[in-house]
XYZ file of C-alpha atoms in Angstrom:
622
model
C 17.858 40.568 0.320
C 20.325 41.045 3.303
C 23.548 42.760 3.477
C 25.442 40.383 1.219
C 22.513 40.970 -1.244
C 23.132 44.859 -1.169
C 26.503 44.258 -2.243
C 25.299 42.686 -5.299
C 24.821 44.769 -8.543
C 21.351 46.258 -9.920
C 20.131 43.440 -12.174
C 16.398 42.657 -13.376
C 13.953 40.355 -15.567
C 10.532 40.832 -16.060
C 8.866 38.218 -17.323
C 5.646 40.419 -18.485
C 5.353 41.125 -22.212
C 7.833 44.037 -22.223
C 10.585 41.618 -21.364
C 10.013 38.223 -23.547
C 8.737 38.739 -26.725
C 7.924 35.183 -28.443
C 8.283 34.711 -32.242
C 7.490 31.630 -33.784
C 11.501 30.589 -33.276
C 12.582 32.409 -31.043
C 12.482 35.126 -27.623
C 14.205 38.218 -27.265
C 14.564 39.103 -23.570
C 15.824 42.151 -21.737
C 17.505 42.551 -18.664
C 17.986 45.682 -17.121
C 21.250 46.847 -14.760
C 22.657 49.919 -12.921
C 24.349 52.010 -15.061
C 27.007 52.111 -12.876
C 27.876 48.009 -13.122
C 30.323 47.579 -16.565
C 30.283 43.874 -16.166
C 33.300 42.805 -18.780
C 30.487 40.271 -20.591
C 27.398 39.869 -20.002
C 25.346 36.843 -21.949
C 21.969 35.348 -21.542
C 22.618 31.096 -21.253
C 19.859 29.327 -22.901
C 19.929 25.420 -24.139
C 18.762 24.229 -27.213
C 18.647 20.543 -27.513
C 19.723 20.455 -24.093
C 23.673 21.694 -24.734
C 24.722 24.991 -23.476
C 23.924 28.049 -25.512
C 25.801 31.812 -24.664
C 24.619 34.333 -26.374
C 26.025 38.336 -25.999
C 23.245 40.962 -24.940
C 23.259 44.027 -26.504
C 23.028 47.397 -25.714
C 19.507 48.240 -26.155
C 18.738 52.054 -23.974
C 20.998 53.522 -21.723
C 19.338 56.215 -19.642
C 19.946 57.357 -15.829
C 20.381 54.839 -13.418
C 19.341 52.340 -15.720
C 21.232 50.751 -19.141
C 18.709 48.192 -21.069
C 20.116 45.164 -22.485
C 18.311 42.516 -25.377
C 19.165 39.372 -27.060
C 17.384 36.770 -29.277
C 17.384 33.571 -28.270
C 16.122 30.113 -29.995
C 13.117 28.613 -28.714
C 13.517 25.102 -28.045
C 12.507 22.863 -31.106
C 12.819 19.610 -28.899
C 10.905 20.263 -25.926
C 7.815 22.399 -25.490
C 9.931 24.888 -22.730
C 12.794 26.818 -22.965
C 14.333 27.780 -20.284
C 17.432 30.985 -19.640
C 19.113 32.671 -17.334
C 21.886 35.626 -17.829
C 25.450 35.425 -16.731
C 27.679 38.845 -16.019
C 30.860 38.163 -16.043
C 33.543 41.040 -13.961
C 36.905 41.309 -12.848
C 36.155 40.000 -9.126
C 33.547 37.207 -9.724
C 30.628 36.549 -11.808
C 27.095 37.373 -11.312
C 23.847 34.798 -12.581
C 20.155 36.162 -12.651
C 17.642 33.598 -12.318
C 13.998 33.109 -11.507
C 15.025 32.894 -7.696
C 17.100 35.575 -7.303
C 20.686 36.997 -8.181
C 23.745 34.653 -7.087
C 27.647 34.282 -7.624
C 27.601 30.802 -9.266
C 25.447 28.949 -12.012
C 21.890 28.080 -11.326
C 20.366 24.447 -11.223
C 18.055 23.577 -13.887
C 15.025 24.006 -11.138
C 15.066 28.002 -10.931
C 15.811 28.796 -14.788
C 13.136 31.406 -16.527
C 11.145 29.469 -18.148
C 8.825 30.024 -21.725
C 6.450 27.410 -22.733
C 5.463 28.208 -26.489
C 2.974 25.406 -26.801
C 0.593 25.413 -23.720
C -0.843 28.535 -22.215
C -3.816 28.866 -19.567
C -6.631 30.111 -20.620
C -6.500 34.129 -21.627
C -9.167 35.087 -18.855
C -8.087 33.314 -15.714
C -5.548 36.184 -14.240
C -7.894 38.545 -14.686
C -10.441 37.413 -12.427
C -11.247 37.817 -8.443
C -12.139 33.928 -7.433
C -14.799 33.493 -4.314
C -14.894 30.362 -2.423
C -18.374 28.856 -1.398
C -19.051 25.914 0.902
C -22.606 25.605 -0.647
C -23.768 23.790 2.678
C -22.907 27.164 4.877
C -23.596 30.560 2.448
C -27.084 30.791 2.181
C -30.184 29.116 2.500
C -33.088 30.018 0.703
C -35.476 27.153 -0.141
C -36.053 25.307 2.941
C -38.318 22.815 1.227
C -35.267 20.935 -0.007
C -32.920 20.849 2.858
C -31.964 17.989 4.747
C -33.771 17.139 8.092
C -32.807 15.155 10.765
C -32.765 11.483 10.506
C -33.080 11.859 6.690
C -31.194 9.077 5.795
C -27.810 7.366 7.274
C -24.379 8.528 5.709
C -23.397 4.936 6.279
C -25.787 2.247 6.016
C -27.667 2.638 9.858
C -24.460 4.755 10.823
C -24.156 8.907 10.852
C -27.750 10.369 11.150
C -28.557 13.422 9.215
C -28.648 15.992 11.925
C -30.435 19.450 11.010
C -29.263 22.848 12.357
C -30.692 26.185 12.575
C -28.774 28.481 10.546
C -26.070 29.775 12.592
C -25.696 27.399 15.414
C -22.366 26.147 16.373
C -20.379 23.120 14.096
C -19.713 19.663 15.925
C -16.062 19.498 17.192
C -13.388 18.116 14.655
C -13.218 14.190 13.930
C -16.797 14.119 15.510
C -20.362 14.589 13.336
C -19.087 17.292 10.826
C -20.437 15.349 7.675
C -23.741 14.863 9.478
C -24.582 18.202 10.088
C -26.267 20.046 7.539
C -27.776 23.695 7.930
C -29.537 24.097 3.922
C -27.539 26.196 1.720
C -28.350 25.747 -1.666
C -27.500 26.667 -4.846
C -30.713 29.300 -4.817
C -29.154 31.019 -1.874
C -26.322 31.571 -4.012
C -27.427 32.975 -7.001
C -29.872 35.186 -4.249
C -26.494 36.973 -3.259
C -25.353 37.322 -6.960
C -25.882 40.875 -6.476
C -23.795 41.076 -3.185
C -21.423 39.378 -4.681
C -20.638 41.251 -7.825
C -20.839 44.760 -5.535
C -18.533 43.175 -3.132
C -15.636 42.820 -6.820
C -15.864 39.107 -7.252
C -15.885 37.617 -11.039
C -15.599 33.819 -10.669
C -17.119 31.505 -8.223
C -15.523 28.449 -7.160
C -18.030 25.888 -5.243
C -17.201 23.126 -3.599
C -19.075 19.795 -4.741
C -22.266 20.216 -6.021
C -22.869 16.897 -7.303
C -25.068 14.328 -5.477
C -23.577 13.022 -1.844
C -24.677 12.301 1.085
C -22.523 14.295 3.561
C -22.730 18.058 3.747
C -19.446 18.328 1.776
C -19.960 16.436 -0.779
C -16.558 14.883 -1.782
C -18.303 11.372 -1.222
C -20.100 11.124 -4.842
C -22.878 9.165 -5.715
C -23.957 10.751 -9.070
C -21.887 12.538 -10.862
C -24.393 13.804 -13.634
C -26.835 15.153 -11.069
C -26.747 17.937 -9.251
C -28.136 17.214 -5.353
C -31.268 17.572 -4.853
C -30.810 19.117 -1.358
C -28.751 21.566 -3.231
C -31.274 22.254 -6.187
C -31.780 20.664 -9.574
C -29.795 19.935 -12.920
C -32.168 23.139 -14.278
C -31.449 25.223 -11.498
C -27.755 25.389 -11.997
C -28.262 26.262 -15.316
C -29.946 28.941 -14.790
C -27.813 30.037 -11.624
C -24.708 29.451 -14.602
C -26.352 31.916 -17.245
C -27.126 34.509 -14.386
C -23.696 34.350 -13.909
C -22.516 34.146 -17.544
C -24.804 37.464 -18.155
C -23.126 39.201 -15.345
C -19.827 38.383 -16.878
C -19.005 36.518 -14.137
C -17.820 32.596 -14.379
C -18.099 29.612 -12.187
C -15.543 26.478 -11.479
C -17.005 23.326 -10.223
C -15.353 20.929 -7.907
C -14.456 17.168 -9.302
C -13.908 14.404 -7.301
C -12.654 11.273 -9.932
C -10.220 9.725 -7.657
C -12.968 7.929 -5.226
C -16.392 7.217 -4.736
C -18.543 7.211 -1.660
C -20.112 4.019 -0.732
C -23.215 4.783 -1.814
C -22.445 4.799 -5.105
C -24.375 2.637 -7.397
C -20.970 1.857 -8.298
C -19.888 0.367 -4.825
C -23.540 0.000 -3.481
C -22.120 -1.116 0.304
C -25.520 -1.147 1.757
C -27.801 -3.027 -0.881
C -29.589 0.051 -1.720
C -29.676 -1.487 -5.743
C -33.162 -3.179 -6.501
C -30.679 -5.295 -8.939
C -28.413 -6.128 -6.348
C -25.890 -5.620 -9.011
C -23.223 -3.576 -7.205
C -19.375 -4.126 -6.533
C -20.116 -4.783 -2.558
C -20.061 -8.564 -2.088
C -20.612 -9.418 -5.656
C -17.395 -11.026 -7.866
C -19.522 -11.185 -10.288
C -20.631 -7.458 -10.404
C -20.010 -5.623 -13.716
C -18.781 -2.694 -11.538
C -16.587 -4.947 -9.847
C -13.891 -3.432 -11.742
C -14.472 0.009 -11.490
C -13.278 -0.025 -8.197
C -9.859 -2.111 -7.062
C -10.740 -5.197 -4.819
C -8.664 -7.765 -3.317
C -10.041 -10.824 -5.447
C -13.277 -11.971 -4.627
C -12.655 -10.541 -1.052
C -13.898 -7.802 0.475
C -10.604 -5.587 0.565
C -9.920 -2.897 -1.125
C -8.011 -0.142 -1.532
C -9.504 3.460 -0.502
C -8.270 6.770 -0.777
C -5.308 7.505 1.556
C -6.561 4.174 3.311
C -10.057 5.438 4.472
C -12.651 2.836 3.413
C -15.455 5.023 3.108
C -13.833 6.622 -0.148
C -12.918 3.538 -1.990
C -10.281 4.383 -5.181
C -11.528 4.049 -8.541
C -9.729 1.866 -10.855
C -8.346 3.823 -14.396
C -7.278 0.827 -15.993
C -10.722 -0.358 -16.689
C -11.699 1.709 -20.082
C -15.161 1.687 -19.457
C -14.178 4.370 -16.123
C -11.858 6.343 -18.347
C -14.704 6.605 -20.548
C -17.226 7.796 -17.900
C -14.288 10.247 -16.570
C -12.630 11.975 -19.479
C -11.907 9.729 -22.204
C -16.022 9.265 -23.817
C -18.250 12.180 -25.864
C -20.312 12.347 -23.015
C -17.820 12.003 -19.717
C -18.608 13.570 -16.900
C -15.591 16.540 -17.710
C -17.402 17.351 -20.903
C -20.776 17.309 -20.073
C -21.022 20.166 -17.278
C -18.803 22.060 -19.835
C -21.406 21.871 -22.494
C -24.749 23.934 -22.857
C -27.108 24.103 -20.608
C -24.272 24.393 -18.051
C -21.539 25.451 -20.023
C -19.117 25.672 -16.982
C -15.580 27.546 -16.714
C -13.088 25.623 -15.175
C -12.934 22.015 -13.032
C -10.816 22.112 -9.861
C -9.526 18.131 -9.411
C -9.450 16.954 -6.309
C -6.631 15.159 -4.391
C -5.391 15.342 -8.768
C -1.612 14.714 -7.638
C -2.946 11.069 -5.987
C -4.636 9.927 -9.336
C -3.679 7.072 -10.588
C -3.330 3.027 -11.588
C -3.070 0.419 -8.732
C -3.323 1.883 -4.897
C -1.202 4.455 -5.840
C -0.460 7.255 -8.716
C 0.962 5.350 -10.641
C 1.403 6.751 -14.474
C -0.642 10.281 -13.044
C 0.709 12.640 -15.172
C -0.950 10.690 -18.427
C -4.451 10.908 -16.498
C -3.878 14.997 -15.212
C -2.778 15.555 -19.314
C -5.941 13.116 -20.126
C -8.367 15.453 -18.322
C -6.837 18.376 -19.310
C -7.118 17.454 -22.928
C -10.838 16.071 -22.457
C -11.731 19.426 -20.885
C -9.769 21.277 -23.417
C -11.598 19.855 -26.265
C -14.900 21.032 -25.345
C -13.907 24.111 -24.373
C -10.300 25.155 -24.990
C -10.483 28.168 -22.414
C -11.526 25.819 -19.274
C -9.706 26.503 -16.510
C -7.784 22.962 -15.449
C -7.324 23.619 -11.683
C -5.843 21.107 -9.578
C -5.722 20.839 -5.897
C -2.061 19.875 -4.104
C -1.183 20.977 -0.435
C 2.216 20.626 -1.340
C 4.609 21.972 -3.628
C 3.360 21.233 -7.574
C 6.460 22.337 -9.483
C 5.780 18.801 -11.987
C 2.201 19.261 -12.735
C 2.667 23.535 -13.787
C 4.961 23.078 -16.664
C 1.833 23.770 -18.954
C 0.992 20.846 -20.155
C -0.861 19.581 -17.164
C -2.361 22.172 -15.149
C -2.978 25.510 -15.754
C -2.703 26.442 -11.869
C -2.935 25.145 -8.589
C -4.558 25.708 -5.765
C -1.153 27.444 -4.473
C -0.179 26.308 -0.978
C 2.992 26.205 -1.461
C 4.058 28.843 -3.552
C 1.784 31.162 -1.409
C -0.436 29.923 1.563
C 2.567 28.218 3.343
C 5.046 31.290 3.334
C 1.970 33.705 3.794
C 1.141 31.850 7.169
C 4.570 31.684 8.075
C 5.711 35.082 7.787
C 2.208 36.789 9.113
C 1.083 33.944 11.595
C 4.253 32.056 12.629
C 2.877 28.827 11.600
C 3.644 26.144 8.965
C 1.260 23.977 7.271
C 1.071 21.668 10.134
C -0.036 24.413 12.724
C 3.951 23.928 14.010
C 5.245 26.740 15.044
C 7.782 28.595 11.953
C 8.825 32.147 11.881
C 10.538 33.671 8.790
C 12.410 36.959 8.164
C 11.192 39.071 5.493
C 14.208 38.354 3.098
C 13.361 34.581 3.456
C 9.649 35.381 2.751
C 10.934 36.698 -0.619
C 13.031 34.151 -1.064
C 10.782 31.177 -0.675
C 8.058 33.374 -2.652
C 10.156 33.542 -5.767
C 11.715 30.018 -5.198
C 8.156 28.856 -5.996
C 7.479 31.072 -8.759
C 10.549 30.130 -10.451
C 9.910 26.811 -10.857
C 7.236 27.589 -13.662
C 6.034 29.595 -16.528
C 5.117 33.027 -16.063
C 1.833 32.268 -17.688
C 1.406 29.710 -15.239
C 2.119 31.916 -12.279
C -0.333 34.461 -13.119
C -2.755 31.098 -13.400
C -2.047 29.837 -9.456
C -4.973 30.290 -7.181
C -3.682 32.231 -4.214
C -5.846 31.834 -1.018
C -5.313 32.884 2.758
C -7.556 29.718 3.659
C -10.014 27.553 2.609
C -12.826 24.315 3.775
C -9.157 22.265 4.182
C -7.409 24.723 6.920
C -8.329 27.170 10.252
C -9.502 30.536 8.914
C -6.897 32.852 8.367
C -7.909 35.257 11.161
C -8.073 32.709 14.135
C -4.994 31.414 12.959
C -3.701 34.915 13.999
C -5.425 34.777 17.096
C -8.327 37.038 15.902
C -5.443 40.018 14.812
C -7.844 42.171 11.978
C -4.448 44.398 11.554
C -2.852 41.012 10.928
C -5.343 39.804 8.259
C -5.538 43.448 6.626
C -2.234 42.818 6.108
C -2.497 39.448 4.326
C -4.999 40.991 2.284
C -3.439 43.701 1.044
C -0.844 41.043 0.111
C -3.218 38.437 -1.330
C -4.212 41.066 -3.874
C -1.196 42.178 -4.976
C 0.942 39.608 -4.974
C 1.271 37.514 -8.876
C -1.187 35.083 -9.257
C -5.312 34.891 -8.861
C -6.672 36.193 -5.262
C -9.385 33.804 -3.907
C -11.481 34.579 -0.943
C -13.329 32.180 0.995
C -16.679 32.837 2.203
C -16.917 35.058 4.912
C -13.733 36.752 4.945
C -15.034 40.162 4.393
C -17.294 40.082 7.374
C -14.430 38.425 9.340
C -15.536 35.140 10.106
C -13.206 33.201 12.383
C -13.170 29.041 12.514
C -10.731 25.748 13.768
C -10.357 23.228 12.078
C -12.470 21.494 10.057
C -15.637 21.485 10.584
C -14.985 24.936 12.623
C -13.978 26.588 9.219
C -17.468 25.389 7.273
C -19.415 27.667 9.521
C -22.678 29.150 8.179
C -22.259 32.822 6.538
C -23.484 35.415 9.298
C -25.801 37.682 6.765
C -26.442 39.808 10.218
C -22.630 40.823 10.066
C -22.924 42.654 6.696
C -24.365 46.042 8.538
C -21.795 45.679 11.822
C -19.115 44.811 9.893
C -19.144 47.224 6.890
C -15.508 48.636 7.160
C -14.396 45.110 6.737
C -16.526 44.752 3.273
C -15.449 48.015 2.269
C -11.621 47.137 2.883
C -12.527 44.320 0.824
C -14.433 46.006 -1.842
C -11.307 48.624 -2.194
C -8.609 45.766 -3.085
C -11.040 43.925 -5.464
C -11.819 47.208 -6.803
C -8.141 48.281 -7.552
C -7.637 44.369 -8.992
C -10.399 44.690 -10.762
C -9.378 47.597 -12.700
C -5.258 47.255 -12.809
C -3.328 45.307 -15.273
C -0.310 45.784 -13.421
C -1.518 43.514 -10.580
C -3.095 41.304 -13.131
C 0.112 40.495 -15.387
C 2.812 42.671 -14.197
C 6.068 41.679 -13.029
C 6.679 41.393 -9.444
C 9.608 43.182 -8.579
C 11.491 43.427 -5.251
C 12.386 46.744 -3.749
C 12.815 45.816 0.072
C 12.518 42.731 2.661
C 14.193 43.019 5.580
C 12.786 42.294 8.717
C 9.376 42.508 9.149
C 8.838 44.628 5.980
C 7.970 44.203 2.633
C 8.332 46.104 -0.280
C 7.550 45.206 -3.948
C 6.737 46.672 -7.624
C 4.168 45.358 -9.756
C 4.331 47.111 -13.520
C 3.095 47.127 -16.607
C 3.690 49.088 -19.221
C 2.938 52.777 -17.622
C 1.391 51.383 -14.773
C 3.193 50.920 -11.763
C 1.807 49.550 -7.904
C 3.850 49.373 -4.750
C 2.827 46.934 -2.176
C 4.004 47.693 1.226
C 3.677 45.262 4.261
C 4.851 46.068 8.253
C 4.135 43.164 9.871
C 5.834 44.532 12.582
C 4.576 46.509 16.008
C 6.557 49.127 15.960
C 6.472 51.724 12.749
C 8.874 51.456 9.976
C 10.747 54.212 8.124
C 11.470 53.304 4.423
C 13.385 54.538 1.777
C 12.128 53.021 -1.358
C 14.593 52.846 -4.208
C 11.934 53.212 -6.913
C 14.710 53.924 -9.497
C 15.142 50.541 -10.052
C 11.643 50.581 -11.477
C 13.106 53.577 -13.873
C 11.515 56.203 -11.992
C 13.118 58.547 -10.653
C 10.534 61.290 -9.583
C 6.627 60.918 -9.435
C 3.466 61.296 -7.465
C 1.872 57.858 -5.903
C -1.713 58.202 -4.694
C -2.490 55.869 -0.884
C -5.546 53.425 -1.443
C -5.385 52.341 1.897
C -4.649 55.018 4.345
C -6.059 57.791 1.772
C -3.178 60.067 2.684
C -2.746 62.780 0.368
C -0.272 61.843 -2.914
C 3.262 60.752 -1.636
C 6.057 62.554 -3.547
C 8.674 60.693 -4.523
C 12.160 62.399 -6.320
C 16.019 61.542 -6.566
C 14.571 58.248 -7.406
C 13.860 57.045 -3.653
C 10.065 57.088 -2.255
C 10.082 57.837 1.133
C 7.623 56.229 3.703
C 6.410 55.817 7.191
C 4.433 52.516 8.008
C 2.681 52.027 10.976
C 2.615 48.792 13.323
C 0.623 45.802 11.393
C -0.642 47.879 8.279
C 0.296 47.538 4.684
C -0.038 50.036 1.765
C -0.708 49.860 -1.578
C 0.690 53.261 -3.595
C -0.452 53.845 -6.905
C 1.576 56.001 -9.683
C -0.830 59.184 -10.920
């Protein structure tokens, strides 16, 4: 994207339906190029059965600045993905187009365009505006149920329940977090059904539901019940069909690879009238379920934390409960009365035999194809901090919960941070770079699938990780909803609500906020609005235009549809010349969701903008 990158020549893939069309043996792709660059060959390189494959492109339209080329190439009859890139060869050099970018030698396997004919995510999934909900802190509104102080123990005598008024302050981190509980429910939520559809949001994702005795819930005790400080088994039926008649969907949370303590399972503190549990007892028949040490009383917990002991996979009868039986646990909240949409795995990438995850891609295909089978359009959602590349090729996952490929260059370009909270500071052209690095790495169906979030209940809140800068988060926003893939809010955003570390980030939902802090719901409500209602943003291409600096500039189209996304992270204002011919447009009139300017002009094929310090703009053809 820098000055060596100008140099290069005009070339361009979408991956969107204009540019691969699939028949049952083959794609033809186009690629688009300046008219001006007469490369002396130009071929797209594919590989069936795994040999090099050049095929010529043809001349398909050659008009303006722009010639269109096509070629057919085989779909791969060995493997499930077929992957291409395009070589142009000149008199100087040669020139290869890839997922990643445009560069002057041959591209590794890793950032090839890639088409998987046999495994697509489900239809409805990039189409949707996902809401995150820490059921503990959105809403309370049956205070029969919730927990009270000195309840029960989380462990044994150990961790006291501890009941708060709604709104008081969280417990510092690594101190009484799990304890604390303030009585959201799942009544509360379907309350604010109606807030929630006015404020754009379509899909729900909740955090565990499922009985536990901490406040969030990824320490399981019954899978097949929902808890009862929560609500009931009925209750979240009915909140699902509210839902369902809205049009709206809902993905649960599922937490296979560990157990809490309490499980019957495990049963560390002799709650069992049987006495039949793993704890101290060889000769339990759930001794197996989980992986001790012998007859001793080691064994292995998640990421070595012995309140979270691992569940064992080799023992059939826990496949069976899991994924593998009629009535597992995946199936059953995916049939009637729940009839659920998706299931986002927890810690899925550390699933496996033995301490480790060991053989985990047969158990992420194994739920996949448990879920699938009940319902082939469930979303299969898994959770990894870190890059996921292995687990998106289709036949795993249909998306991830995209840290990598969006959450850790987001943060480092608009906060200065990397995952860790170190500092990191990026350039815009290394933004774009490490944006499309990601993206190359899997199908395009499975980019539209990823699950892009500014934060979430496992990192600090987006706004106090930029120091409490609203331009800054506007900003992030503007890019969270344009940029490919799913946007996912998490509770509270759109009143602004700040938060540490965990448990800082859980805070309760401020309801008092909605009236002080309306122009932050009504930003909101514009960008769901606009995703709501374009397909561009939904399935079109991404397509670079400018990143230099501390500016962004980008093209999403489809079909006649076309979106610039603008971004100045900056504070000072920005002058831009956007070359919107390489969109093939060379005059038109944009309309300005965000600053409500009157229509911006554009002719000679160059768009022509001013952006202010820390604002972003989203221009829309008319």
């Amino acid at each position: 994207m820098g000055e060596c990158r100008m140099k290069a020549p005009f070339m361009y893939h979408g991956q969107d339906h204009r540019w691969v069309v699939p028949s049952d043996t083959s794609l033809t792709v186009y690629l688009v190029t300046g008219s001006d660059f007469q490369p002396e060959a130009l071929h797209v390189r594919c590989e069936p059965d795994n040999e090099e494959q050049l095929i010529p492109m043809e001349l398909s339209q050659d008009a303006g600045r722009l010639t269109t080329w096509q070629a057919t190439i085989p779909i791969n009859r060995d493997k499930a993905t077929t992957v291409y890139c395009f070589k142009a060869i000149t008199a100087e050099n040669q020139w290869w187009l890839h997922g990643a970018g445009l560069s002057k030698r041959m591209p590794g396997q890793e950032t090839l365009f890639r088409f998987n004919s046999e495994y697509q995510p489900p239809e409805w999934v990039k189409h949707q505006v996902f809401y995150q909900i820490f059921p503990d802190r959105f809403a309370n509104a049956n205070p029969r149920i919730s927990v009270t102080t000195n309840e029960y123990c989380l462990l044994g005598e150990e961790k006291p329940t501890i009941a708060k008024s709604w709104g008081d302050s969280v417990s510092e981190h690594g101190k009484q977090g799990a304890c604390e509980f303030f009585g959201g429910d799942l009544k509360g939520i379907r309350d604010k059904l109606n807030y929630l559809q006015s404020l754009g949001v379509t899909t729900l994702y909740l955090n565990p539901v499922f009985a536990a005795p901490s406040n969030h819930k990824y320490d399981t005790t019954d899978y097949l019940n929902i808890d009862p400080h929560l609500g009931t088994n009925e209750e979240f039926a009915e909140l699902v069909n509210d839902l369902h008649q809205r049009g709206m969907k809902v993905v649960l949370d599922a937490v296979f690879n560990h157990t809490s303590l309490n499980h019957p399972w495990f049963d560390r503190f002799h709650q069992r009238d049987d006495g039949q549990g793993a704890w101290q007892n060889p000769g339990s028949p759930f001794r197996d379920y989980y992986q001790f040490d012998g007859n001793s009383e080691n064994y292995i917990g998640w990421k070595g934390i012995h309140t979270l002991p691992k569940l064992n996979f080799l023992n059939p009868e826990v496949r069976s409960y899991f994924y593998a039986g009629d009535n597992s646990v995946i199936r059953h909240w995916l049939r009637q009365p729940y009839g659920i949409d998706g299931w986002r795995f927890d810690v899925i990438h550390m699933l496996g035999e033995g301490e480790g995850a060991t053989n985990n891609a047969h158990y992420v295909r194994a739920f996949r194809a448990s879920a699938k089978a009940e319902n082939p359009q469930c979303y299969v959602l898994g959770e990894h901090f870190f890059e996921a590349t292995q687990w998106l090729q289709g036949d795993q996952e249909d998306g991830a919960m995209n840290y990598y490929g969006f959450a850790h260059p987001v943060r480092a370009f608009f906060a200065n941070l990397d995952i860790a909270f170190a500092p990191c500071r990026i350039e815009a052209d290394e933004f774009a770079g490490w944006l499309m690095e990601a993206m190359a790495k899997i199908p395009w169906s499975n980019q539209l699938c990823q699950l892009n979030q500014l934060d979430s209940h496992d990192t600090m809140r987006f706004l106090t990780m930029v120091n409490g800068d609203e331009a800054t988060l506007r900003c992030a926003l503007i890019f969270l909803f344009c940029w490919a893939g799913v946007p996912c809010l998490y509770y509270g955003t759109e009143v602004a609500l700040e938060g540490g570390h965990d448990p800082d980030n859980r805070r309760c939902f401020p309801w008092e906020r909605l009236d002080s802090r309306q122009d932050m719901v009504d930003f909101i409500k514009q960008l769901t609005s606009l995703r709501n209602q374009s397909s561009a943003l939904q399935s079109g291409s991404v397509q670079w235009l400018y990143a230099q600096g501390d500016v962004i500039a980008f093209a999403r189209c489809l079909d006649g549809e076309r979106i610039i996304c603008a971004i100045n992270r900056g504070t000072t204002p920005k002058e831009l010349s956007i070359p919107i011919w390489q969109t093939g447009l060379e005059q038109g009139c944009f309309s300005s969701l965000i600053n409500k300017e009157e229509g911006i002009d554009a002719s000679g094929g160059t768009l022509e903008l001013t952006l202010p310090a820390k604002s972003g703009e989203i221009l829309v053809q008319v």
